[in-house]
Each structure stands twice: as C-alpha cells, then as structure tokens.
Short mmCIF file of C-alpha atoms in Angstrom, two decimals:
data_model
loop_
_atom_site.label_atom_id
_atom_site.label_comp_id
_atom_site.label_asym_id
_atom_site.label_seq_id
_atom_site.Cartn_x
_atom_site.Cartn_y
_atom_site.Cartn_z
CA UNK A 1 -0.90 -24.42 26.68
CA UNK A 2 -0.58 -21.54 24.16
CA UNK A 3 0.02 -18.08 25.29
CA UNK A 4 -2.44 -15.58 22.99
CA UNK A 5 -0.63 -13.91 20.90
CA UNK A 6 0.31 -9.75 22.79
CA UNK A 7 -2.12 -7.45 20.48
CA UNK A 8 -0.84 -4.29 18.95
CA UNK A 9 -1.82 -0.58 19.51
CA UNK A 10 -1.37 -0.59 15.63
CA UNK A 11 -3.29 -2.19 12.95
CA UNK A 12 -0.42 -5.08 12.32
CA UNK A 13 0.71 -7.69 14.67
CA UNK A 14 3.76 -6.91 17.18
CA UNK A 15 7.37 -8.36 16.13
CA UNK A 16 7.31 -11.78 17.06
CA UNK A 17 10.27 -13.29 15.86
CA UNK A 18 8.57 -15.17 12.44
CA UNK A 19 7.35 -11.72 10.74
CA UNK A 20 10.44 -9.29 10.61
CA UNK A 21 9.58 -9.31 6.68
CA UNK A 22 5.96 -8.00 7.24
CA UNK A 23 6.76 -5.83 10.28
CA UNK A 24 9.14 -3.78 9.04
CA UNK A 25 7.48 -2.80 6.28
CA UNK A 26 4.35 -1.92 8.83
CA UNK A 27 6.83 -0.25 10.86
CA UNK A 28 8.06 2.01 8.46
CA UNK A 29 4.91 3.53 7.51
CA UNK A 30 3.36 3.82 11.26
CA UNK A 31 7.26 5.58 11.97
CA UNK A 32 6.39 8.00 8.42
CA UNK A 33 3.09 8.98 9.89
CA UNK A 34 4.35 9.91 12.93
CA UNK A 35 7.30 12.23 11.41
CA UNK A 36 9.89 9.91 13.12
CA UNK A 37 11.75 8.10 9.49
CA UNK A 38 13.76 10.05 8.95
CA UNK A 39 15.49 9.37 12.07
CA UNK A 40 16.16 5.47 10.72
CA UNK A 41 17.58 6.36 7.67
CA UNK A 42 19.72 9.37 8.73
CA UNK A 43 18.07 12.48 7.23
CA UNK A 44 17.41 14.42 10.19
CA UNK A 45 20.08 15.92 11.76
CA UNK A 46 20.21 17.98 15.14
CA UNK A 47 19.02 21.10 15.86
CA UNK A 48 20.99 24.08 15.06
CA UNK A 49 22.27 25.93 18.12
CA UNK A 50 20.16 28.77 17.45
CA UNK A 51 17.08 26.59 17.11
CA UNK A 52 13.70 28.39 19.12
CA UNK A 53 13.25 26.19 22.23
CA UNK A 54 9.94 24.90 21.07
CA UNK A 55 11.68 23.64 17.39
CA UNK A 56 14.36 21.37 20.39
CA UNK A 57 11.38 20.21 21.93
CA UNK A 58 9.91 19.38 18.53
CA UNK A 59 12.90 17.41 17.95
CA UNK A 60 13.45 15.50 21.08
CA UNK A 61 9.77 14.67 21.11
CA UNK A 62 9.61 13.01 17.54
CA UNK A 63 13.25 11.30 18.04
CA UNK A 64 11.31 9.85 21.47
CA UNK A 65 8.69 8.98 19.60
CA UNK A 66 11.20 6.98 17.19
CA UNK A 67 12.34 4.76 20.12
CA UNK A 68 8.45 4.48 21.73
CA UNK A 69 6.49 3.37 18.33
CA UNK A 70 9.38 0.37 17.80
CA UNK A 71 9.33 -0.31 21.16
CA UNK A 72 5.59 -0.62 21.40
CA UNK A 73 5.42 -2.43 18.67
CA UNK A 74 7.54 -5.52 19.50
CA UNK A 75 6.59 -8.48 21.63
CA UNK A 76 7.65 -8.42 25.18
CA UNK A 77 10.25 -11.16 25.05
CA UNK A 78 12.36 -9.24 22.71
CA UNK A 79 12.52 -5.78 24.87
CA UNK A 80 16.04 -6.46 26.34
CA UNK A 81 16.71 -6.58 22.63
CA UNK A 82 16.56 -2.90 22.64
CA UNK A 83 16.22 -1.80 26.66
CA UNK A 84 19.69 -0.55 27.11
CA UNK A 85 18.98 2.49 24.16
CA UNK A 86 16.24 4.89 24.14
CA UNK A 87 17.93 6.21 20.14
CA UNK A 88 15.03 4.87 17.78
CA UNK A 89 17.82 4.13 15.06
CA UNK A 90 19.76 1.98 16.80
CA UNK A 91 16.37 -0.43 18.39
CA UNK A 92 16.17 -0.77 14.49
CA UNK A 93 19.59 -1.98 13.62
CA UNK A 94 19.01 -4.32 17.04
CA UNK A 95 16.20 -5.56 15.57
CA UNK A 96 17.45 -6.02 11.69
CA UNK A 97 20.49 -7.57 13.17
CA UNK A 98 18.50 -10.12 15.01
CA UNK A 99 15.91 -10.75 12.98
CA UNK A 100 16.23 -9.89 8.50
CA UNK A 101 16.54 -13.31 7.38
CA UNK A 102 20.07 -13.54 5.86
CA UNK A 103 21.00 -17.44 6.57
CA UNK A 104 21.65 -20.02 3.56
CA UNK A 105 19.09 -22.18 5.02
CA UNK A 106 16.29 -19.15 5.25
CA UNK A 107 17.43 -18.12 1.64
CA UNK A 108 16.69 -22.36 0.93
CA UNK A 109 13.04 -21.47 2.21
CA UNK A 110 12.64 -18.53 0.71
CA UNK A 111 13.29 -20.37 -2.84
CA UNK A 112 11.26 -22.52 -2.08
CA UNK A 113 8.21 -20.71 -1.08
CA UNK A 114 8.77 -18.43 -4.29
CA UNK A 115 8.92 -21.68 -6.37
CA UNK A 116 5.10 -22.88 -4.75
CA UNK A 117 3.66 -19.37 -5.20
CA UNK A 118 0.56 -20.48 -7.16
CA UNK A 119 -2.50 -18.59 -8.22
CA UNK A 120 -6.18 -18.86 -6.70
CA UNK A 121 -8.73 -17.47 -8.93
CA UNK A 122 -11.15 -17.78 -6.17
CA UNK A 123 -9.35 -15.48 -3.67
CA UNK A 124 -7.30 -13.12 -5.76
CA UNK A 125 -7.15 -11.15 -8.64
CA UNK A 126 -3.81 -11.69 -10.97
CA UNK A 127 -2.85 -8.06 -10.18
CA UNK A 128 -2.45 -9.36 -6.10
CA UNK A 129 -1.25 -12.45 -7.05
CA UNK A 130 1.74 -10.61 -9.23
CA UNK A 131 2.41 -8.45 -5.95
CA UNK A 132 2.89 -11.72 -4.22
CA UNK A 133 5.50 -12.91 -6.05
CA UNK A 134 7.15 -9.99 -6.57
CA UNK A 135 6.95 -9.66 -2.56
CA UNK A 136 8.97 -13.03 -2.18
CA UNK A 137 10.93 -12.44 -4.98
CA UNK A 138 11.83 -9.33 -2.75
CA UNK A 139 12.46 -11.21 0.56
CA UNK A 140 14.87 -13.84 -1.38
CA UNK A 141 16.96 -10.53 -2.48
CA UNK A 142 16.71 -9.24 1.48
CA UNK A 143 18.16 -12.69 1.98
CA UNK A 144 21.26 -12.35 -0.18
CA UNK A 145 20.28 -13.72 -3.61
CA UNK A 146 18.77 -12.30 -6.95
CA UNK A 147 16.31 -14.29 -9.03
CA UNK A 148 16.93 -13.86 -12.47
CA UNK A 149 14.33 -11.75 -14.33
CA UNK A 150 13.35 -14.78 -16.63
CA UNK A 151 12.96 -16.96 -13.69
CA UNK A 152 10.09 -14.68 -12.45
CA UNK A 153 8.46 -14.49 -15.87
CA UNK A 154 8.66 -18.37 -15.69
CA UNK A 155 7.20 -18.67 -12.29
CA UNK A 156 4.12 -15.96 -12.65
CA UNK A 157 3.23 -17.76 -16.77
CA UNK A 158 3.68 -21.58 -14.90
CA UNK A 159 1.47 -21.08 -12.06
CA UNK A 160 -1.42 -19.27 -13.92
CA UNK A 161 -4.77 -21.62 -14.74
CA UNK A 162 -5.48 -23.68 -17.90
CA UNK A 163 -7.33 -20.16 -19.43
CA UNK A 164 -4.12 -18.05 -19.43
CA UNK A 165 -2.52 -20.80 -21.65
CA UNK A 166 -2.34 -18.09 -24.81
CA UNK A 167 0.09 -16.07 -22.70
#
C-alpha cells in the first residue's frame, strides 16, 4: 500500500529523495523571501559587538528561520539527515551531500533524458520548451559534465516539428 505523499506548507513538494534538482531551486527562493540566503551562501556575517539588542534578535531569528524553512520543507524520513544541527547552512550541505546527483550512472540518465527532450506544440510554447532543455542541460553540468554548445543547438533544431524545417 502507498503512503500519500507528506504535503508542504509551501507551494512545492517536500524533499523526497527523487527531486533535489527541483527543490533546491524552490528552496532557495522560499529561503530569499524570508531574508534567510544569505546565510547559505556566506554573506551574512555576525553581529557586531555593539549591535542594539533588537538588531541580535533580528539575527538569531532569521538564522533560525534558515534551519526551520529547510527543515520544514523535507520529508520526514530524511530529518536525522539534519537533526543533530539547528545552523541552516550546514542542513544544506547535509542535504547537497546526500542528495545533488553527481554519480556516472545519474550523469548516464541525465544524457539521456536531455537527448529525448522533444517538443509538444499542444502543451508548450517553444519559449518553455527552450527553458526545458536548457534546465537539463543545467542538471547534466550539476552532475559533472558540460554539453557542448553545438550539441544543444542540435538537440533544440532536431526535436522541433516538420514547420520549423527552414530553421
């Protein structure tokens, strides 16, 4: 029997093992609205000593906040992941460690699922189905490789319908 899926208090599914790619990107943005990225990538610093009390508690409160949005916004079976820290920088290195997708054999799926992008007039405009390739062109580079420039050129002309042909 299949568990449901654990919903989200945000507007993206929770961390659940398969979506790292997705999530993180979702992540970032929920941890920019909430004031707290710049505690990832290392731009706030402390306090100063002679900080007002109410600019500390400003501090610790968003640098809590940090650790609570991540941690709110993974799947329950991957808390221990991050239990032992309450420092929303290092639940995020936890988390990339365990989960960005740096194996040969994910970078082997990865190609592949770049090479079988095709386009669906139906659904999507060419515009969206551009950002889609350039999306898995950038999970193959998150992966450890770089697809050549004319590669992508060949894969976005290739995949386009019958009407495109004078491109």
């Amino acid at each position: 029997m299949n568990m449901p899926a654990e919903s989200s208090p945000f507007a993206f599914p929770k961390l659940d093992g398969s979506n790292y790619t997705s999530w993180k990107e979702d992540m970032k943005v929920v941890l920019m609205d909430r004031g707290c990225w710049s505690f990832i990538i290392e731009e706030d610093k402390p306090c100063p000593e002679q900080a007002t009390e109410k600019e500390k508690f400003e501090y610790d409160w968003r640098k809590q906040r940090c650790y609570t949005t991540i941690y709110q916004g993974i799947e329950r079976k991957f808390l221990p992941l991050i239990q032992h820290t309450t420092d929303g920088k290092e639940a995020w290195n936890i988390l990339k460690t365990n989960f960005e997708p740096t194996s040969k054999a994910r970078l082997a799926v990865l190609i592949d699922e770049f090479f079988e992008i095709k386009f669906n007039p139906e659904e999507e405009t060419i515009g969206i189905f551009c950002k889609r390739v350039d999306e898995k062109k950038t999970q193959v580079k998150e992966a450890g490789f770089e697809i050549p420039e004319l590669l992508i050129s060949l894969q976005l002309i290739r995949r386009l319908p019958a009407e495109y042909v004078i491109i």
